[in-house]
mmCIF file of C-alpha atoms in Angstrom:
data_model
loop_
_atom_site.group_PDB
_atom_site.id
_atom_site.type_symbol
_atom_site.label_atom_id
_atom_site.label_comp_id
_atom_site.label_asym_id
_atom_site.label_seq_id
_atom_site.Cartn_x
_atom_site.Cartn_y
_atom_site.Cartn_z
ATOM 1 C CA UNK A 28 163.991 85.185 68.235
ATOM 2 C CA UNK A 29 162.330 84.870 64.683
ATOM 3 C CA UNK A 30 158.850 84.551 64.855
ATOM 4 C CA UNK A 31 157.051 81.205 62.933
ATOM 5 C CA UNK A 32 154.010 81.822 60.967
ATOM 6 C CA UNK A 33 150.873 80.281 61.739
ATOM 7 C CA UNK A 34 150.201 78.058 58.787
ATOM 8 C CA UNK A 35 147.735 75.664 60.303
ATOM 9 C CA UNK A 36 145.189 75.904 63.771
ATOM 10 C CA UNK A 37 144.444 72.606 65.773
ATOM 11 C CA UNK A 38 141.485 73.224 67.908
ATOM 12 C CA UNK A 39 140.594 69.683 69.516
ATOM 13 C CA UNK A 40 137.976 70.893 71.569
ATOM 14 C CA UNK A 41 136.230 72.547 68.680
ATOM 15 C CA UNK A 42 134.581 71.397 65.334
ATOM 16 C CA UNK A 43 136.507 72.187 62.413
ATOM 17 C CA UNK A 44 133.543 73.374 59.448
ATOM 18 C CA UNK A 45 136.074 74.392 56.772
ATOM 19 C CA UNK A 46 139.373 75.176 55.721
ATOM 20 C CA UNK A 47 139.621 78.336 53.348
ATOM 21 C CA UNK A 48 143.274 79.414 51.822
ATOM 22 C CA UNK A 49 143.779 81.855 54.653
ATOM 23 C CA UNK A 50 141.356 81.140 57.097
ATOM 24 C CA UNK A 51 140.291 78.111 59.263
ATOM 25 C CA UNK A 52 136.449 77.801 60.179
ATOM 26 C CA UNK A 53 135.244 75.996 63.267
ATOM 27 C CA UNK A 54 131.453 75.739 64.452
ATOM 28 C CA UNK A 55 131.089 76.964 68.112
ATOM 29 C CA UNK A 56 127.715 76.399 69.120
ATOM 30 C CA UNK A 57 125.528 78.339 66.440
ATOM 31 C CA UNK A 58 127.972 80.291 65.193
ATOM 32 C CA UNK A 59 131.220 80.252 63.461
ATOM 33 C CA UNK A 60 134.479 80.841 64.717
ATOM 34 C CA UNK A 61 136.789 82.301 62.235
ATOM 35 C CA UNK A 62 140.488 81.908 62.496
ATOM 36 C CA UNK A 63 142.979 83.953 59.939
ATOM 37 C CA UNK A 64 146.229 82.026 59.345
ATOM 38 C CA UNK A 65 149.376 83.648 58.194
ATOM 39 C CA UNK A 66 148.901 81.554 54.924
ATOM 40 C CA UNK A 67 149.839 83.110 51.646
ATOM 41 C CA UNK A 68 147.253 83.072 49.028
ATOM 42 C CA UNK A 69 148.342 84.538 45.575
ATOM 43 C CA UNK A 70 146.816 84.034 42.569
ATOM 44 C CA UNK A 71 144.842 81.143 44.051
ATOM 45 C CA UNK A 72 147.026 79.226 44.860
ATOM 46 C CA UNK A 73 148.291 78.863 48.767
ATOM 47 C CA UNK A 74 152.140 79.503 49.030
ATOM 48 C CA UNK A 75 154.589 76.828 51.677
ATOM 49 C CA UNK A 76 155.734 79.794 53.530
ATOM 50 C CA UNK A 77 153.745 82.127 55.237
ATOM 51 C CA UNK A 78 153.767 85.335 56.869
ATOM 52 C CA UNK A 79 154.517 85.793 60.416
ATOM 53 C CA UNK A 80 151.878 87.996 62.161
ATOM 54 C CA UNK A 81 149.956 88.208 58.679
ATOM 55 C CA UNK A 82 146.391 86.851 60.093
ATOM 56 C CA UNK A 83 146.357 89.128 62.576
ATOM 57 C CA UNK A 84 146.499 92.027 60.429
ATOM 58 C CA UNK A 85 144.357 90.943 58.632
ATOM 59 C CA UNK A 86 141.883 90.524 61.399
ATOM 60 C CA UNK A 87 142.617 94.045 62.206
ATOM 61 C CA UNK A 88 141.755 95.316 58.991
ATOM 62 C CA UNK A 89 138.668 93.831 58.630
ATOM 63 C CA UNK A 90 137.242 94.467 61.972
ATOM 64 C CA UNK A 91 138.093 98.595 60.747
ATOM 65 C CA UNK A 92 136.235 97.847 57.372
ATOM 66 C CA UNK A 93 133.309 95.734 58.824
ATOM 67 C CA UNK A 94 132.758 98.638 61.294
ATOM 68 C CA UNK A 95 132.965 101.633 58.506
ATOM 69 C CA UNK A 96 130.337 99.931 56.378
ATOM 70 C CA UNK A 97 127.793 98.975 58.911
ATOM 71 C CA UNK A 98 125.840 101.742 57.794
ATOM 72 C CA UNK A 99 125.625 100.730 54.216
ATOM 73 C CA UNK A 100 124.992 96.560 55.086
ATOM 74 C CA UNK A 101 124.536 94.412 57.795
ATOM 75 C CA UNK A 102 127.523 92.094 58.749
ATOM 76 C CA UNK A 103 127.927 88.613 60.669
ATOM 77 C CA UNK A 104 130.141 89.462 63.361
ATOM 78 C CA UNK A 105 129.232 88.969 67.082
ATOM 79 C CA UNK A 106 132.472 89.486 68.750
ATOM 80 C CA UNK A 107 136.551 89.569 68.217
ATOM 81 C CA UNK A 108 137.049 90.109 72.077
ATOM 82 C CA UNK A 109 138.034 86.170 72.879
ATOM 83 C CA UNK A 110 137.195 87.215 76.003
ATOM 84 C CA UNK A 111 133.765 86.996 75.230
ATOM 85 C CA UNK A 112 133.470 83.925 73.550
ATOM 86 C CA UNK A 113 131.607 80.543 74.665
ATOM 87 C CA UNK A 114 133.564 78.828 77.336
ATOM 88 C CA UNK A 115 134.846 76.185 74.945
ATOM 89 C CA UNK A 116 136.864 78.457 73.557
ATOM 90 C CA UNK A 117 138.747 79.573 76.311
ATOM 91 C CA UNK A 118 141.454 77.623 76.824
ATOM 92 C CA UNK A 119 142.688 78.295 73.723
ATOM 93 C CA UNK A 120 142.094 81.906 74.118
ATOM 94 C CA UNK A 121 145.843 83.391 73.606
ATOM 95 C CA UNK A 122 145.824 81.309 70.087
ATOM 96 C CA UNK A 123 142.614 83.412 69.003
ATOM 97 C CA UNK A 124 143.313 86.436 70.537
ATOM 98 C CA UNK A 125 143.729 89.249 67.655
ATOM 99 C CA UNK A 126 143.184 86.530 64.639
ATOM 100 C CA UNK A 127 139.547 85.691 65.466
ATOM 101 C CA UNK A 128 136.077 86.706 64.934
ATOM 102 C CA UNK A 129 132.662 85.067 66.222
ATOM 103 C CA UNK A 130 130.090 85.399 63.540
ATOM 104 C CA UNK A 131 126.678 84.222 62.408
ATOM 105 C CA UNK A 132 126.166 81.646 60.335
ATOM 106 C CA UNK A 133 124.845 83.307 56.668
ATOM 107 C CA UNK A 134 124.084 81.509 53.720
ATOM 108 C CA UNK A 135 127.013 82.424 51.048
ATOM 109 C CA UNK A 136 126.158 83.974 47.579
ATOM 110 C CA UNK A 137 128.756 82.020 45.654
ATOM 111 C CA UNK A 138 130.094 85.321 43.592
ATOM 112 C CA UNK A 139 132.707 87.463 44.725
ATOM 113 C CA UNK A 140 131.344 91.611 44.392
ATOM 114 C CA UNK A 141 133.734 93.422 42.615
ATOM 115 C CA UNK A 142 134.132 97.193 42.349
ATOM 116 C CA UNK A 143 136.749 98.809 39.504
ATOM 117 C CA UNK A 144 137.497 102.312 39.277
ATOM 118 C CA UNK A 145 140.851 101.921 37.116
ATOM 119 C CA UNK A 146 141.038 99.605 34.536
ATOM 120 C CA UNK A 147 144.000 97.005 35.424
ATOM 121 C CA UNK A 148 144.741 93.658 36.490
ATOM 122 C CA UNK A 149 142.475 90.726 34.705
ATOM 123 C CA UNK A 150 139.994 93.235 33.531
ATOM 124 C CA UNK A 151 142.520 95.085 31.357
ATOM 125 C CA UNK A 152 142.775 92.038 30.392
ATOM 126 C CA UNK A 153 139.616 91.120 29.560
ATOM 127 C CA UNK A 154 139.326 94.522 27.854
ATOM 128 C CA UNK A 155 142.434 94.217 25.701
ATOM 129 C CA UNK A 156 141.081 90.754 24.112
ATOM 130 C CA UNK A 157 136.813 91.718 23.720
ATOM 131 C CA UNK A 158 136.161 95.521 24.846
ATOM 132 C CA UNK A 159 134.621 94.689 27.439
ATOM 133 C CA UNK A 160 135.080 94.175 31.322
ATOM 134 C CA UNK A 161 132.209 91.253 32.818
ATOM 135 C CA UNK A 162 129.927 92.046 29.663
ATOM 136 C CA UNK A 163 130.519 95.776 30.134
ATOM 137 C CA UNK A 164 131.095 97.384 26.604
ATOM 138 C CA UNK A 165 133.981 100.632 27.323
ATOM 139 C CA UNK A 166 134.981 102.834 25.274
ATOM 140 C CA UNK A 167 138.044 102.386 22.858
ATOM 141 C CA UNK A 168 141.887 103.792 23.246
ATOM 142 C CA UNK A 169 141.743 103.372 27.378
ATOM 143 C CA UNK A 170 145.143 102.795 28.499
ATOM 144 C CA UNK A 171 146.043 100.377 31.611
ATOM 145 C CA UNK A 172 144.680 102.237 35.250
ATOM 146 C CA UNK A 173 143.268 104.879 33.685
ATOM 147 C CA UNK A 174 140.241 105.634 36.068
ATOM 148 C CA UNK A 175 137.247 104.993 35.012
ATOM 149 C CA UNK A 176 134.581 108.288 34.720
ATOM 150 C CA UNK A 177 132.437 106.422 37.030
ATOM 151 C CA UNK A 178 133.692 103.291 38.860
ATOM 152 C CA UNK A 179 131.946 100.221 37.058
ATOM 153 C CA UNK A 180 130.262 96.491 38.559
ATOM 154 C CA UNK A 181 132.417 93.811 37.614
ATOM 155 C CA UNK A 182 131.190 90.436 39.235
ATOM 156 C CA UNK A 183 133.427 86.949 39.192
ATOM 157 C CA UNK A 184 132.984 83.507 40.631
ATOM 158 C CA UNK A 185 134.169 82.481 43.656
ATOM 159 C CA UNK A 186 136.481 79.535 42.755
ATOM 160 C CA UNK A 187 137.175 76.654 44.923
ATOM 161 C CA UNK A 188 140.768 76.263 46.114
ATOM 162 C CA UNK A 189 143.119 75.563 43.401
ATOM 163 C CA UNK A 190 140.880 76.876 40.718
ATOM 164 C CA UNK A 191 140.460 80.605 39.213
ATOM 165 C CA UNK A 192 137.743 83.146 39.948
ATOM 166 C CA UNK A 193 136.782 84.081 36.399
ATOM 167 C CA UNK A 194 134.420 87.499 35.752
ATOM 168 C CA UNK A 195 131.383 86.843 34.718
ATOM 169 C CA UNK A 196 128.323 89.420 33.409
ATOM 170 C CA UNK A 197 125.322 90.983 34.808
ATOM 171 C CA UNK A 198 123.339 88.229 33.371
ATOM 172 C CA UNK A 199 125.436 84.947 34.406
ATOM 173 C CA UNK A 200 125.380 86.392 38.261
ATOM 174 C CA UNK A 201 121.814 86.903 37.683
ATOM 175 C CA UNK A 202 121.526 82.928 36.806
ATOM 176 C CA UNK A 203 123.356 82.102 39.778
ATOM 177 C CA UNK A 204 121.573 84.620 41.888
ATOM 178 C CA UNK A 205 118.186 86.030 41.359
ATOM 179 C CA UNK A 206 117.754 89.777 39.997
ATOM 180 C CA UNK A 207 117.044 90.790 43.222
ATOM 181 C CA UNK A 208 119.718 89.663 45.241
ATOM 182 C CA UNK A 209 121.978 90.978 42.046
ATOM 183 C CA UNK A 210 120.791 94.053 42.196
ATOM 184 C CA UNK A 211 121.199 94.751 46.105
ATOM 185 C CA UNK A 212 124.458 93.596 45.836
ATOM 186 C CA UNK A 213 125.367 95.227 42.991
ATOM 187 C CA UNK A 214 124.193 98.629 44.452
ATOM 188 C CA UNK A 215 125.823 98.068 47.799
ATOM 189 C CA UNK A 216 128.940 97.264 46.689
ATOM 190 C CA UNK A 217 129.075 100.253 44.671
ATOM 191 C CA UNK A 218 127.892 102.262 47.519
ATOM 192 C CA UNK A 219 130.788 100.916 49.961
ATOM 193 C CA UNK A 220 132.840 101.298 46.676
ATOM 194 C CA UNK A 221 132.534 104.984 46.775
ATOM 195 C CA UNK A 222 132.339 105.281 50.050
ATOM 196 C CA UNK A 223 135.953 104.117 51.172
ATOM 197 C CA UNK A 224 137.294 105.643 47.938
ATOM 198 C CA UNK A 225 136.451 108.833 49.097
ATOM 199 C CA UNK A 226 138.065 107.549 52.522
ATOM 200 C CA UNK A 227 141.371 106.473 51.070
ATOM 201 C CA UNK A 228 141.471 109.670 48.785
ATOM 202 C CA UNK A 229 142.123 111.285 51.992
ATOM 203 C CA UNK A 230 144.675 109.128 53.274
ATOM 204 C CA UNK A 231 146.933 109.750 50.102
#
């Protein structure tokens, strides 16, 4: 029997805070519960048809990630055993189980943290029309994924649904930020960066 993907979650029991293009958000108690969909999400825009078992591995792979970086940053997470969840939760415990994660409730820097060790995709781009990557000046003649000597900081909004995450510089993250909270991201994200490149390297 074909599978169906899980496009949408109906919790009745539970509040519903938020509906992201893969994931829906519900507040349980003072924390968040949140639920990955099989939703398709592809250049910001959320596709009809989804994937069948997609939220789950998606789960998956960020419980790994959350759990190889702990060392370099905190995270939110409290539990994805369902069997530990509040009791509110429980009777819809089999519709959680594997697609779920009980976090804390964090306040949201409203800039995606972005991390580019080859040159491709909307930065090549970028770099093809002004030089330049997020305000980043590189060097002339680079040709589309070439890696980059050292892997470089390339911030971007994070867009509402149904609009585009542009990059943005140093400076314009600074405005919507502070240079503090810039420049602990900034070095984080380069750290866990380097970090799980050297991880993949291994993998092949």
């Amino acid at each position: 029997m074909e599978s169906k993907a899980l496009l949408n979650t109906d919790f009745p029991k539970l509040k519903l805070f938020a509906r992201g293009k893969v994931r829906d958000i519900y507040e349980v108690d003072d924390s968040l519960l949140l639920v990955s969909t099989d939703r398709l999400s592809a250049f910001d825009v959320i596709m009809d048809q989804g994937i069948p078992y997609k939220g789950m591995v998606l789960t998956k792979i960020s419980e790994f990630w959350f759990d190889f970086i702990k060392d370099i940053i905190p995270n939110h997470i409290i539990s994805t055993n369902v069997d530990e969840y509040p009791e509110i939760c429980k009777e819809y415990a089999e519709d959680l189980r594997n697609r779920s994660m009980l976090v804390r409730k964090a306040e949201v820097v409203p800039i995606e943290c972005i991390v580019r060790g080859y040159i491709s995709g909307s930065g090549w781009k970028d770099y093809n029309r002004t030089g330049k990557i997020s305000g980043i000046k590189l060097p002339q003649g680079l040709k589309e994924s070439e890696k980059f000597s050292d892997p470089i900081f390339t911030p971007s909004t994070k867009a509402e649904i149904g609009e585009h995450d542009e990059n943005i510089s140093a400076e314009q993250a600074m405005e919507i930020t502070d240079k503090e909270t810039f420049e602990i991201l900034k070095d984080s994200t380069l750290k866990i960066y380097n970090k799980a490149a050297e991880f993949a390297m291994d993998k092949g």
